[in-house]
Structure formats: structure tokens, C-alpha cells
Amino acid sequence: MAPSLLDLAPVVPVVVIEDASDAVPLARALVAGGLPAIEVTLRTPVALDVIRAIAAEVPEAVVGAGTVITPDQVTETVAAGARFLVSPGWTNVLLEAMQASGVPFLPGVSTTSEVVALLERGVTEMKFFPAEAAGGTAYLKSLAGPLPQARFCPTGGIGSANAPDYLALPNVGCVGGTWMLPADAIAARDWGRVEALARAAAGLKTLRAQV
């Protein structure tokens, strides 16, 4: 059985790329640093090109699509090579499209009712978004008792300082974030710095094991 998306790495980099030529070197830097699961958000016009490039040229990366909000985007991103899907929220229509896509997906939730609704539909792995604004670690800790079968990838407001607090929770498999992708490093194409920051983020798995 293939490993869960939540277990590939402690951190999923959330990538927003403006220049498609940055896609491959950035992905290689993240993978070299120990972060193979890469979420490319659909927030820029080149996002599909970025997914295609990483899928074709960085096979060791597990590239996915983020900010997926329509069935058409599900179809387009999977066709481009996305190996997982992430949405900030979900509807029945979007959920059905993601379930039919054949790839793993993390529908976004921020309330207990949304979690229960997904569990009713057989979905146990979710994105918790926006994590800090929606209640942070205290909220997730409260969900662990009544809903232990739900596992989360919290994203939104998470950085190197508070990521260990999330990763220490029993119902958190990984976290999503951008702190290993500082804008000035991307602008300077300083892939060595990105790799170093990715390696530090990947090291949170060891830290988690000691909690």
C-alpha cells in the first residue's frame, strides 16, 4: 500500500511560482533538502506549466496542486501531472471530482461539522485551513478526542517556530508552509538557501519523534 500523503514528509512546501523557469531548480532544491511532496498553488497563470515541468523533469518529487476549487481544475491539474490535490475548502461537487480523480486529495476544513461531513463520506485525511486563524493547535487538540480517525495537514500561519507544536499533535500528519521559500531567495534564485531551509524543515520529523 502506498504511504499516505501525510506521511511523506513533516512539511509540505506551498509553492507560488511566477516564473515557470524557476520550477525545476526550486523543486530539485526542495527534494535535495528532504521535502519531496510539493504543493504548487493555482494562484499564478503559470501554475499548470510548473506542475508539468516538475512532473516531467523531477521524478523524485511528488508534485501536487493546491488552491483547487473547481472540478475543471481537478481535471486540468491531474492531466498536467499532479499526483495529489489540495483545496482550501470543499463542496459536494468538488469532493466528487476529487474522489473521481484517482489521486490522493486533502479537502480543506475549518469546523467540526465539516470534519464530520467528510468522515461520513469516508474521507479521513484533510487540510486544516486557515490553521492559525481557525483555532490553531488548541482547536486540533480538541478534535482529537471525539474524532480520532481524522488526520490533518494544517496550513496557514505556520512557520518554523510553531510547526513543532502542530507536529506534536497525534492527529497531525504534516504541516504546510512557505517559510523555506523566502521571496528574496526565490528572486535571487538562491537554490542553495532553499535547500538548506528545506533540510531544516525536514529535520522537524526527528524533533517530532522526540516529543
CSV table of C-alpha atoms in Angstrom, one decimal:
chain,number,residue,atom,x,y,z
A,1,MET,CA,0.0,0.0,0.0
A,2,ALA,CA,1.4,3.4,-0.9
A,3,PRO,CA,2.3,5.7,2.0
A,4,SER,CA,-0.2,8.3,3.0
A,5,LEU,CA,0.4,11.8,1.6
A,6,LEU,CA,0.5,13.0,5.2
A,7,ASP,CA,3.5,10.7,5.9
A,8,LEU,CA,5.8,11.6,3.0
A,9,ALA,CA,7.5,14.4,5.0
A,10,PRO,CA,6.7,16.5,8.0
A,11,VAL,CA,6.4,19.6,5.9
A,12,VAL,CA,4.7,20.2,2.5
A,13,PRO,CA,6.1,23.3,0.9
A,14,VAL,CA,3.3,25.5,-0.5
A,15,VAL,CA,4.8,26.9,-3.7
A,16,VAL,CA,3.7,30.1,-5.5
A,17,ILE,CA,5.8,30.5,-8.7
A,18,GLU,CA,5.6,33.5,-11.0
A,19,ASP,CA,8.3,32.3,-13.5
A,20,ALA,CA,7.9,28.8,-14.8
A,21,SER,CA,11.7,28.6,-15.4
A,22,ASP,CA,12.1,28.5,-11.6
A,23,ALA,CA,10.0,25.4,-11.3
A,24,VAL,CA,12.6,22.7,-11.8
A,25,PRO,CA,15.6,24.1,-9.9
A,26,LEU,CA,13.2,25.0,-7.0
A,27,ALA,CA,11.8,21.5,-6.9
A,28,ARG,CA,15.2,19.9,-7.0
A,29,ALA,CA,16.3,22.1,-4.1
A,30,LEU,CA,13.3,21.1,-2.0
A,31,VAL,CA,13.8,17.4,-2.8
A,32,ALA,CA,17.5,17.6,-2.0
A,33,GLY,CA,16.6,19.1,1.3
A,34,GLY,CA,14.3,16.2,2.1
A,35,LEU,CA,10.9,17.6,1.2
A,36,PRO,CA,9.6,15.5,-1.8
A,37,ALA,CA,5.9,16.5,-1.6
A,38,ILE,CA,5.5,19.9,-3.3
A,39,GLU,CA,2.1,21.7,-3.4
A,40,VAL,CA,2.0,24.1,-6.4
A,41,THR,CA,-0.8,26.6,-5.9
A,42,LEU,CA,-3.1,27.6,-8.7
A,43,ARG,CA,-2.6,31.3,-7.9
A,44,THR,CA,-0.5,32.2,-10.9
A,45,PRO,CA,-1.0,31.9,-14.6
A,46,VAL,CA,2.0,29.6,-15.0
A,47,ALA,CA,0.9,27.1,-12.3
A,48,LEU,CA,-0.1,24.3,-14.8
A,49,ASP,CA,3.2,24.8,-16.6
A,50,VAL,CA,5.0,24.5,-13.3
A,51,ILE,CA,3.3,21.2,-12.5
A,52,ARG,CA,4.1,19.8,-15.9
A,53,ALA,CA,7.8,20.8,-15.7
A,54,ILE,CA,8.2,19.3,-12.2
A,55,ALA,CA,6.3,16.1,-13.1
A,56,ALA,CA,8.4,15.6,-16.2
A,57,GLU,CA,11.9,16.7,-15.0
A,58,VAL,CA,12.0,16.0,-11.3
A,59,PRO,CA,10.5,12.4,-11.0
A,60,GLU,CA,11.7,12.1,-7.4
A,61,ALA,CA,9.3,14.9,-6.4
A,62,VAL,CA,5.7,14.2,-5.6
A,63,VAL,CA,4.1,17.3,-7.1
A,64,GLY,CA,0.6,18.3,-6.3
A,65,ALA,CA,-1.9,21.1,-7.0
A,66,GLY,CA,-3.1,23.5,-4.3
A,67,THR,CA,-5.9,26.0,-4.2
A,68,VAL,CA,-8.1,23.6,-6.2
A,69,ILE,CA,-11.6,24.9,-6.1
A,70,THR,CA,-13.4,23.6,-9.3
A,71,PRO,CA,-13.9,20.3,-11.0
A,72,ASP,CA,-12.2,21.7,-14.1
A,73,GLN,CA,-9.1,22.4,-12.1
A,74,VAL,CA,-9.1,18.9,-10.8
A,75,THR,CA,-9.1,17.6,-14.4
A,76,GLU,CA,-6.5,20.1,-15.6
A,77,THR,CA,-4.0,19.6,-12.8
A,78,VAL,CA,-4.2,15.8,-12.9
A,79,ALA,CA,-3.7,15.9,-16.7
A,80,ALA,CA,-0.7,18.1,-16.1
A,81,GLY,CA,0.9,15.5,-13.8
A,82,ALA,CA,-0.4,16.4,-10.3
A,83,ARG,CA,-0.1,13.4,-8.0
A,84,PHE,CA,-2.2,14.9,-5.3
A,85,LEU,CA,-4.8,17.7,-4.8
A,86,VAL,CA,-5.4,20.2,-2.0
A,87,SER,CA,-8.3,22.5,-1.6
A,88,PRO,CA,-8.9,25.4,0.8
A,89,GLY,CA,-12.5,24.2,1.4
A,90,TRP,CA,-14.9,21.8,-0.2
A,91,THR,CA,-18.4,21.3,-1.6
A,92,ASN,CA,-20.1,18.1,-2.7
A,93,VAL,CA,-19.4,18.9,-6.3
A,94,LEU,CA,-15.7,19.5,-5.7
A,95,LEU,CA,-15.4,16.5,-3.4
A,96,GLU,CA,-16.9,14.2,-6.0
A,97,ALA,CA,-14.5,15.4,-8.6
A,98,MET,CA,-11.5,14.9,-6.3
A,99,GLN,CA,-12.7,11.4,-5.4
A,100,ALA,CA,-13.1,10.5,-9.1
A,101,SER,CA,-9.6,11.9,-10.0
A,102,GLY,CA,-7.7,8.8,-8.9
A,103,VAL,CA,-5.1,10.7,-6.9
A,104,PRO,CA,-4.9,11.4,-3.2
A,105,PHE,CA,-6.6,14.7,-2.0
A,106,LEU,CA,-6.8,16.9,1.0
A,107,PRO,CA,-10.1,18.8,1.2
A,108,GLY,CA,-9.9,21.9,3.4
A,109,VAL,CA,-11.8,22.1,6.7
A,110,SER,CA,-12.0,24.7,9.5
A,111,THR,CA,-15.0,23.5,11.5
A,112,THR,CA,-16.0,20.3,13.4
A,113,SER,CA,-19.1,19.9,11.2
A,114,GLU,CA,-17.0,19.9,8.0
A,115,VAL,CA,-14.8,17.2,9.5
A,116,VAL,CA,-17.8,15.1,10.5
A,117,ALA,CA,-19.3,15.6,7.0
A,118,LEU,CA,-16.1,14.3,5.4
A,119,LEU,CA,-15.9,11.3,7.7
A,120,GLU,CA,-19.4,10.4,6.7
A,121,ARG,CA,-18.1,10.3,3.1
A,122,GLY,CA,-15.2,8.1,4.0
A,123,VAL,CA,-12.6,10.8,3.9
A,124,THR,CA,-10.2,10.7,6.9
A,125,GLU,CA,-7.3,13.0,5.7
A,126,MET,CA,-7.9,16.7,5.4
A,127,LYS,CA,-6.3,20.1,5.2
A,128,PHE,CA,-6.9,22.3,8.2
A,129,PHE,CA,-7.1,25.9,6.9
A,130,PRO,CA,-6.5,28.6,7.8
A,131,ALA,CA,-4.8,26.9,10.7
A,132,GLU,CA,-3.8,29.7,13.0
A,133,ALA,CA,-6.9,31.8,12.3
A,134,ALA,CA,-9.2,28.9,12.7
A,135,GLY,CA,-8.0,28.0,16.2
A,136,GLY,CA,-4.6,26.5,15.8
A,137,THR,CA,-3.2,23.7,17.9
A,138,ALA,CA,-5.8,24.2,20.6
A,139,TYR,CA,-8.6,23.5,18.2
A,140,LEU,CA,-6.9,20.5,16.6
A,141,LYS,CA,-6.2,19.1,20.1
A,142,SER,CA,-9.9,19.4,20.9
A,143,LEU,CA,-10.8,17.4,17.8
A,144,ALA,CA,-8.5,14.5,18.6
A,145,GLY,CA,-10.7,13.2,21.4
A,146,PRO,CA,-14.1,12.9,19.7
A,147,LEU,CA,-12.8,12.5,16.1
A,148,PRO,CA,-9.6,10.4,16.4
A,149,GLN,CA,-10.0,9.0,13.0
A,150,ALA,CA,-9.5,12.3,11.3
A,151,ARG,CA,-5.9,13.3,10.4
A,152,PHE,CA,-4.8,16.8,9.3
A,153,CYS,CA,-2.3,18.8,7.3
A,154,PRO,CA,-2.6,22.3,8.9
A,155,THR,CA,-1.7,25.2,6.7
A,156,GLY,CA,-2.0,28.9,7.2
A,157,GLY,CA,0.2,30.9,9.6
A,158,ILE,CA,2.6,28.1,10.2
A,159,GLY,CA,6.3,28.7,10.3
A,160,SER,CA,9.5,27.2,11.7
A,161,ALA,CA,8.7,28.4,15.2
A,162,ASN,CA,5.2,26.9,15.7
A,163,ALA,CA,5.4,23.9,13.3
A,164,PRO,CA,6.8,21.6,16.0
A,165,ASP,CA,3.7,22.4,18.2
A,166,TYR,CA,1.5,21.2,15.4
A,167,LEU,CA,3.6,18.1,14.6
A,168,ALA,CA,3.5,17.0,18.2
A,169,LEU,CA,-0.3,16.5,18.0
A,170,PRO,CA,-1.5,12.9,17.4
A,171,ASN,CA,-3.9,13.9,14.6
A,172,VAL,CA,-1.4,15.9,12.6
A,173,GLY,CA,0.5,14.1,9.9
A,174,CYS,CA,2.3,17.0,8.4
A,175,VAL,CA,2.1,20.8,8.0
A,176,GLY,CA,2.0,23.1,5.0
A,177,GLY,CA,4.1,26.3,4.8
A,178,THR,CA,6.1,28.7,2.8
A,179,TRP,CA,8.9,29.6,5.2
A,180,MET,CA,11.5,27.5,3.4
A,181,LEU,CA,10.7,29.6,0.3
A,182,PRO,CA,11.5,33.2,1.2
A,183,ALA,CA,10.7,35.7,-1.5
A,184,ASP,CA,14.2,37.2,-1.6
A,185,ALA,CA,15.7,33.7,-2.1
A,186,ILE,CA,13.4,32.9,-5.0
A,187,ALA,CA,14.0,36.3,-6.6
A,188,ALA,CA,17.8,35.8,-6.4
A,189,ARG,CA,17.4,32.1,-7.4
A,190,ASP,CA,19.4,31.1,-4.4
A,191,TRP,CA,18.5,27.5,-4.5
A,192,GLY,CA,21.2,26.6,-2.1
A,193,ARG,CA,19.5,28.6,0.6
A,194,VAL,CA,16.1,27.0,-0.3
A,195,GLU,CA,17.7,23.6,0.1
A,196,ALA,CA,19.2,24.5,3.5
A,197,LEU,CA,15.9,25.8,4.7
A,198,ALA,CA,14.1,22.6,3.4
A,199,ARG,CA,16.6,20.4,5.2
A,200,ALA,CA,15.9,22.2,8.4
A,201,ALA,CA,12.2,21.8,7.9
A,202,ALA,CA,12.6,18.1,7.1
A,203,GLY,CA,14.6,17.7,10.4
A,204,LEU,CA,11.4,18.5,12.2
A,205,LYS,CA,10.5,14.8,11.7
A,206,THR,CA,13.3,13.9,14.1
A,207,LEU,CA,12.2,16.5,16.5
A,208,ARG,CA,8.7,15.2,16.4
A,209,ALA,CA,9.9,11.7,17.2
A,210,GLN,CA,11.4,13.0,20.4
A,211,VAL,CA,8.3,14.8,21.6
